[in-house]
PDB file of C-alpha atoms in Angstrom:
ATOM      1  CA  UNK A   1     -88.634 -49.124 -74.324  1.00  0.00           C
ATOM      2  CA  UNK A   2     -86.280 -49.397 -76.953  1.00  0.00           C
ATOM      3  CA  UNK A   3     -83.161 -47.891 -76.503  1.00  0.00           C
ATOM      4  CA  UNK A   4     -83.715 -45.159 -78.880  1.00  0.00           C
ATOM      5  CA  UNK A   5     -87.021 -44.137 -76.866  1.00  0.00           C
ATOM      6  CA  UNK A   6     -84.714 -43.990 -73.824  1.00  0.00           C
ATOM      7  CA  UNK A   7     -82.032 -41.445 -75.392  1.00  0.00           C
ATOM      8  CA  UNK A   8     -84.899 -39.388 -76.915  1.00  0.00           C
ATOM      9  CA  UNK A   9     -86.409 -39.272 -72.998  1.00  0.00           C
ATOM     10  CA  UNK A  10     -82.854 -38.224 -71.908  1.00  0.00           C
ATOM     11  CA  UNK A  11     -82.742 -35.389 -74.442  1.00  0.00           C
ATOM     12  CA  UNK A  12     -86.362 -34.520 -74.161  1.00  0.00           C
ATOM     13  CA  UNK A  13     -85.506 -34.292 -69.984  1.00  0.00           C
ATOM     14  CA  UNK A  14     -82.485 -32.445 -70.757  1.00  0.00           C
ATOM     15  CA  UNK A  15     -82.962 -29.456 -72.396  1.00  0.00           C
ATOM     16  CA  UNK A  16     -85.305 -27.326 -70.221  1.00  0.00           C
ATOM     17  CA  UNK A  17     -82.589 -28.492 -67.345  1.00  0.00           C
ATOM     18  CA  UNK A  18     -79.667 -27.617 -69.833  1.00  0.00           C
ATOM     19  CA  UNK A  19     -80.799 -23.750 -70.230  1.00  0.00           C
ATOM     20  CA  UNK A  20     -81.814 -24.147 -66.233  1.00  0.00           C
ATOM     21  CA  UNK A  21     -78.239 -24.193 -65.399  1.00  0.00           C
ATOM     22  CA  UNK A  22     -76.740 -22.024 -67.906  1.00  0.00           C
ATOM     23  CA  UNK A  23     -78.477 -19.210 -67.311  1.00  0.00           C
ATOM     24  CA  UNK A  24     -77.148 -17.932 -70.545  1.00  0.00           C
ATOM     25  CA  UNK A  25     -76.896 -13.725 -70.340  1.00  0.00           C
ATOM     26  CA  UNK A  26     -75.226 -13.983 -73.387  1.00  0.00           C
ATOM     27  CA  UNK A  27     -76.371 -14.346 -77.552  1.00  0.00           C
ATOM     28  CA  UNK A  28     -76.488 -17.801 -77.776  1.00  0.00           C
ATOM     29  CA  UNK A  29     -76.184 -19.046 -81.835  1.00  0.00           C
ATOM     30  CA  UNK A  30     -76.867 -22.331 -82.733  1.00  0.00           C
ATOM     31  CA  UNK A  31     -75.325 -23.576 -86.323  1.00  0.00           C
ATOM     32  CA  UNK A  32     -77.444 -26.498 -87.572  1.00  0.00           C
ATOM     33  CA  UNK A  33     -74.390 -27.628 -90.416  1.00  0.00           C
ATOM     34  CA  UNK A  34     -72.855 -30.331 -88.490  1.00  0.00           C
ATOM     35  CA  UNK A  35     -69.425 -29.958 -87.180  1.00  0.00           C
ATOM     36  CA  UNK A  36     -66.387 -31.493 -85.047  1.00  0.00           C
ATOM     37  CA  UNK A  37     -63.827 -30.153 -82.664  1.00  0.00           C
ATOM     38  CA  UNK A  38     -61.083 -27.556 -84.434  1.00  0.00           C
ATOM     39  CA  UNK A  39     -63.637 -26.645 -87.069  1.00  0.00           C
ATOM     40  CA  UNK A  40     -64.425 -22.957 -87.622  1.00  0.00           C
ATOM     41  CA  UNK A  41     -67.209 -20.492 -89.028  1.00  0.00           C
ATOM     42  CA  UNK A  42     -67.258 -17.054 -89.244  1.00  0.00           C
ATOM     43  CA  UNK A  43     -70.019 -15.142 -87.622  1.00  0.00           C
ATOM     44  CA  UNK A  44     -70.382 -10.975 -87.408  1.00  0.00           C
ATOM     45  CA  UNK A  45     -66.829 -10.881 -89.075  1.00  0.00           C
ATOM     46  CA  UNK A  46     -65.328 -13.123 -86.530  1.00  0.00           C
ATOM     47  CA  UNK A  47     -63.769 -16.359 -86.828  1.00  0.00           C
ATOM     48  CA  UNK A  48     -65.096 -18.748 -84.057  1.00  0.00           C
ATOM     49  CA  UNK A  49     -63.209 -22.482 -83.517  1.00  0.00           C
ATOM     50  CA  UNK A  50     -65.362 -25.109 -81.764  1.00  0.00           C
ATOM     51  CA  UNK A  51     -63.952 -27.208 -79.149  1.00  0.00           C
ATOM     52  CA  UNK A  52     -65.753 -30.095 -77.200  1.00  0.00           C
ATOM     53  CA  UNK A  53     -66.621 -31.636 -74.156  1.00  0.00           C
ATOM     54  CA  UNK A  54     -67.320 -35.425 -73.597  1.00  0.00           C
ATOM     55  CA  UNK A  55     -68.627 -36.867 -70.151  1.00  0.00           C
ATOM     56  CA  UNK A  56     -69.462 -40.875 -70.113  1.00  0.00           C
ATOM     57  CA  UNK A  57     -71.396 -42.452 -67.332  1.00  0.00           C
ATOM     58  CA  UNK A  58     -72.033 -46.167 -66.877  1.00  0.00           C
ATOM     59  CA  UNK A  59     -74.734 -48.213 -65.641  1.00  0.00           C
ATOM     60  CA  UNK A  60     -75.768 -51.824 -65.188  1.00  0.00           C
ATOM     61  CA  UNK A  61     -79.402 -51.666 -65.662  1.00  0.00           C
ATOM     62  CA  UNK A  62     -80.419 -48.500 -67.693  1.00  0.00           C
ATOM     63  CA  UNK A  63     -84.179 -49.390 -67.415  1.00  0.00           C
ATOM     64  CA  UNK A  64     -83.871 -48.625 -63.557  1.00  0.00           C
ATOM     65  CA  UNK A  65     -83.484 -44.780 -64.670  1.00  0.00           C
ATOM     66  CA  UNK A  66     -86.182 -44.117 -66.953  1.00  0.00           C
ATOM     67  CA  UNK A  67     -88.779 -43.220 -64.086  1.00  0.00           C
ATOM     68  CA  UNK A  68     -89.611 -39.600 -64.296  1.00  0.00           C
ATOM     69  CA  UNK A  69     -88.205 -38.965 -60.662  1.00  0.00           C
ATOM     70  CA  UNK A  70     -85.127 -40.498 -61.528  1.00  0.00           C
ATOM     71  CA  UNK A  71     -84.024 -39.075 -64.785  1.00  0.00           C
ATOM     72  CA  UNK A  72     -82.795 -35.705 -63.958  1.00  0.00           C
ATOM     73  CA  UNK A  73     -81.487 -36.611 -60.933  1.00  0.00           C
ATOM     74  CA  UNK A  74     -79.784 -39.981 -61.750  1.00  0.00           C
ATOM     75  CA  UNK A  75     -78.774 -39.222 -65.783  1.00  0.00           C
ATOM     76  CA  UNK A  76     -79.203 -36.088 -66.807  1.00  0.00           C
ATOM     77  CA  UNK A  77     -77.836 -33.902 -64.045  1.00  0.00           C
ATOM     78  CA  UNK A  78     -74.495 -35.810 -64.220  1.00  0.00           C
ATOM     79  CA  UNK A  79     -74.157 -35.955 -68.098  1.00  0.00           C
ATOM     80  CA  UNK A  80     -74.921 -32.169 -68.245  1.00  0.00           C
ATOM     81  CA  UNK A  81     -73.371 -30.517 -65.046  1.00  0.00           C
ATOM     82  CA  UNK A  82     -69.949 -31.034 -66.420  1.00  0.00           C
ATOM     83  CA  UNK A  83     -70.700 -29.561 -69.704  1.00  0.00           C
ATOM     84  CA  UNK A  84     -72.456 -26.392 -68.127  1.00  0.00           C
ATOM     85  CA  UNK A  85     -69.692 -25.556 -65.973  1.00  0.00           C
ATOM     86  CA  UNK A  86     -67.133 -26.137 -68.508  1.00  0.00           C
ATOM     87  CA  UNK A  87     -69.347 -23.709 -71.012  1.00  0.00           C
ATOM     88  CA  UNK A  88     -70.404 -21.170 -68.019  1.00  0.00           C
ATOM     89  CA  UNK A  89     -66.039 -21.193 -67.432  1.00  0.00           C
ATOM     90  CA  UNK A  90     -65.281 -20.358 -70.971  1.00  0.00           C
ATOM     91  CA  UNK A  91     -68.307 -17.693 -71.739  1.00  0.00           C
ATOM     92  CA  UNK A  92     -67.216 -15.570 -68.632  1.00  0.00           C
ATOM     93  CA  UNK A  93     -66.663 -11.728 -70.203  1.00  0.00           C
ATOM     94  CA  UNK A  94     -67.383 -13.139 -73.568  1.00  0.00           C
ATOM     95  CA  UNK A  95     -70.424 -11.593 -75.861  1.00  0.00           C
ATOM     96  CA  UNK A  96     -71.383 -14.715 -77.696  1.00  0.00           C
ATOM     97  CA  UNK A  97     -71.523 -18.462 -77.511  1.00  0.00           C
ATOM     98  CA  UNK A  98     -71.932 -20.611 -80.574  1.00  0.00           C
ATOM     99  CA  UNK A  99     -73.071 -24.212 -80.439  1.00  0.00           C
ATOM    100  CA  UNK A 100     -72.949 -26.439 -83.228  1.00  0.00           C
ATOM    101  CA  UNK A 101     -74.359 -29.825 -84.179  1.00  0.00           C
ATOM    102  CA  UNK A 102     -72.226 -32.626 -83.868  1.00  0.00           C
ATOM    103  CA  UNK A 103     -71.194 -34.569 -87.092  1.00  0.00           C
ATOM    104  CA  UNK A 104     -71.315 -38.327 -86.566  1.00  0.00           C
ATOM    105  CA  UNK A 105     -68.004 -40.210 -86.312  1.00  0.00           C
ATOM    106  CA  UNK A 106     -67.104 -43.823 -87.722  1.00  0.00           C
ATOM    107  CA  UNK A 107     -66.043 -45.282 -84.827  1.00  0.00           C
ATOM    108  CA  UNK A 108     -69.858 -44.401 -83.008  1.00  0.00           C
ATOM    109  CA  UNK A 109     -71.878 -47.425 -81.810  1.00  0.00           C
ATOM    110  CA  UNK A 110     -75.582 -47.045 -80.098  1.00  0.00           C
ATOM    111  CA  UNK A 111     -78.702 -45.025 -80.247  1.00  0.00           C
ATOM    112  CA  UNK A 112     -78.182 -41.226 -80.588  1.00  0.00           C
ATOM    113  CA  UNK A 113     -80.221 -38.674 -79.440  1.00  0.00           C
ATOM    114  CA  UNK A 114     -79.497 -34.586 -80.181  1.00  0.00           C
ATOM    115  CA  UNK A 115     -81.086 -31.324 -77.789  1.00  0.00           C
ATOM    116  CA  UNK A 116     -83.060 -29.485 -80.039  1.00  0.00           C
ATOM    117  CA  UNK A 117     -81.325 -26.196 -81.174  1.00  0.00           C
ATOM    118  CA  UNK A 118     -77.957 -26.758 -78.691  1.00  0.00           C
ATOM    119  CA  UNK A 119     -74.806 -28.505 -79.952  1.00  0.00           C
ATOM    120  CA  UNK A 120     -75.237 -31.600 -77.327  1.00  0.00           C
ATOM    121  CA  UNK A 121     -75.680 -34.858 -78.663  1.00  0.00           C
ATOM    122  CA  UNK A 122     -76.191 -38.222 -76.460  1.00  0.00           C
ATOM    123  CA  UNK A 123     -75.010 -41.084 -77.650  1.00  0.00           C
ATOM    124  CA  UNK A 124     -75.905 -44.506 -75.643  1.00  0.00           C
ATOM    125  CA  UNK A 125     -74.793 -48.136 -76.290  1.00  0.00           C
ATOM    126  CA  UNK A 126     -74.206 -51.549 -74.437  1.00  0.00           C
ATOM    127  CA  UNK A 127     -70.408 -52.565 -73.593  1.00  0.00           C
ATOM    128  CA  UNK A 128     -71.076 -56.524 -73.495  1.00  0.00           C
ATOM    129  CA  UNK A 129     -67.234 -56.881 -71.665  1.00  0.00           C
ATOM    130  CA  UNK A 130     -68.184 -54.708 -68.881  1.00  0.00           C
ATOM    131  CA  UNK A 131     -72.062 -55.634 -69.336  1.00  0.00           C
ATOM    132  CA  UNK A 132     -73.092 -52.121 -68.692  1.00  0.00           C
ATOM    133  CA  UNK A 133     -74.666 -49.254 -70.637  1.00  0.00           C
ATOM    134  CA  UNK A 134     -72.276 -46.174 -71.509  1.00  0.00           C
ATOM    135  CA  UNK A 135     -74.545 -42.901 -71.872  1.00  0.00           C
ATOM    136  CA  UNK A 136     -71.964 -40.232 -73.528  1.00  0.00           C
ATOM    137  CA  UNK A 137     -72.778 -36.727 -73.475  1.00  0.00           C
ATOM    138  CA  UNK A 138     -71.367 -34.510 -75.683  1.00  0.00           C
ATOM    139  CA  UNK A 139     -71.122 -30.878 -76.492  1.00  0.00           C
ATOM    140  CA  UNK A 140     -69.756 -28.776 -79.222  1.00  0.00           C
ATOM    141  CA  UNK A 141     -69.362 -25.412 -78.884  1.00  0.00           C
ATOM    142  CA  UNK A 142     -66.972 -22.083 -79.568  1.00  0.00           C
ATOM    143  CA  UNK A 143     -67.459 -18.333 -78.128  1.00  0.00           C
ATOM    144  CA  UNK A 144     -66.262 -14.606 -79.179  1.00  0.00           C
TER     145      UNK A 144
END
């Protein structure tokens, strides 16, 4: 598998798991225009300021974790759980969650995949100094 195929596999497995963990009981709006932390948007007359959360996981041999029985437990859950916890805590008592596509940065290295219709991206790159693959999970969201 190529690196892009691997990160696409992670994204495909992560979307249903994210929705299962998040259990949203409030309105969710996905903003398709890319943005970054501290960007704002006006929805229903209220200004939403976006915040970001990021998790990084190092792997010695990422190919070991692409098997169907290992993807969720060893890659997706460790990446998503901190994001789900942060979002869940922030939207408690709120009426709306807004997620946004994350804008590419100049210092991005590696391959990228986005979760469909949710402001989460996965960035995977190889660190030759540490001899490991880093999988970075980022979410961009706001609430009202």
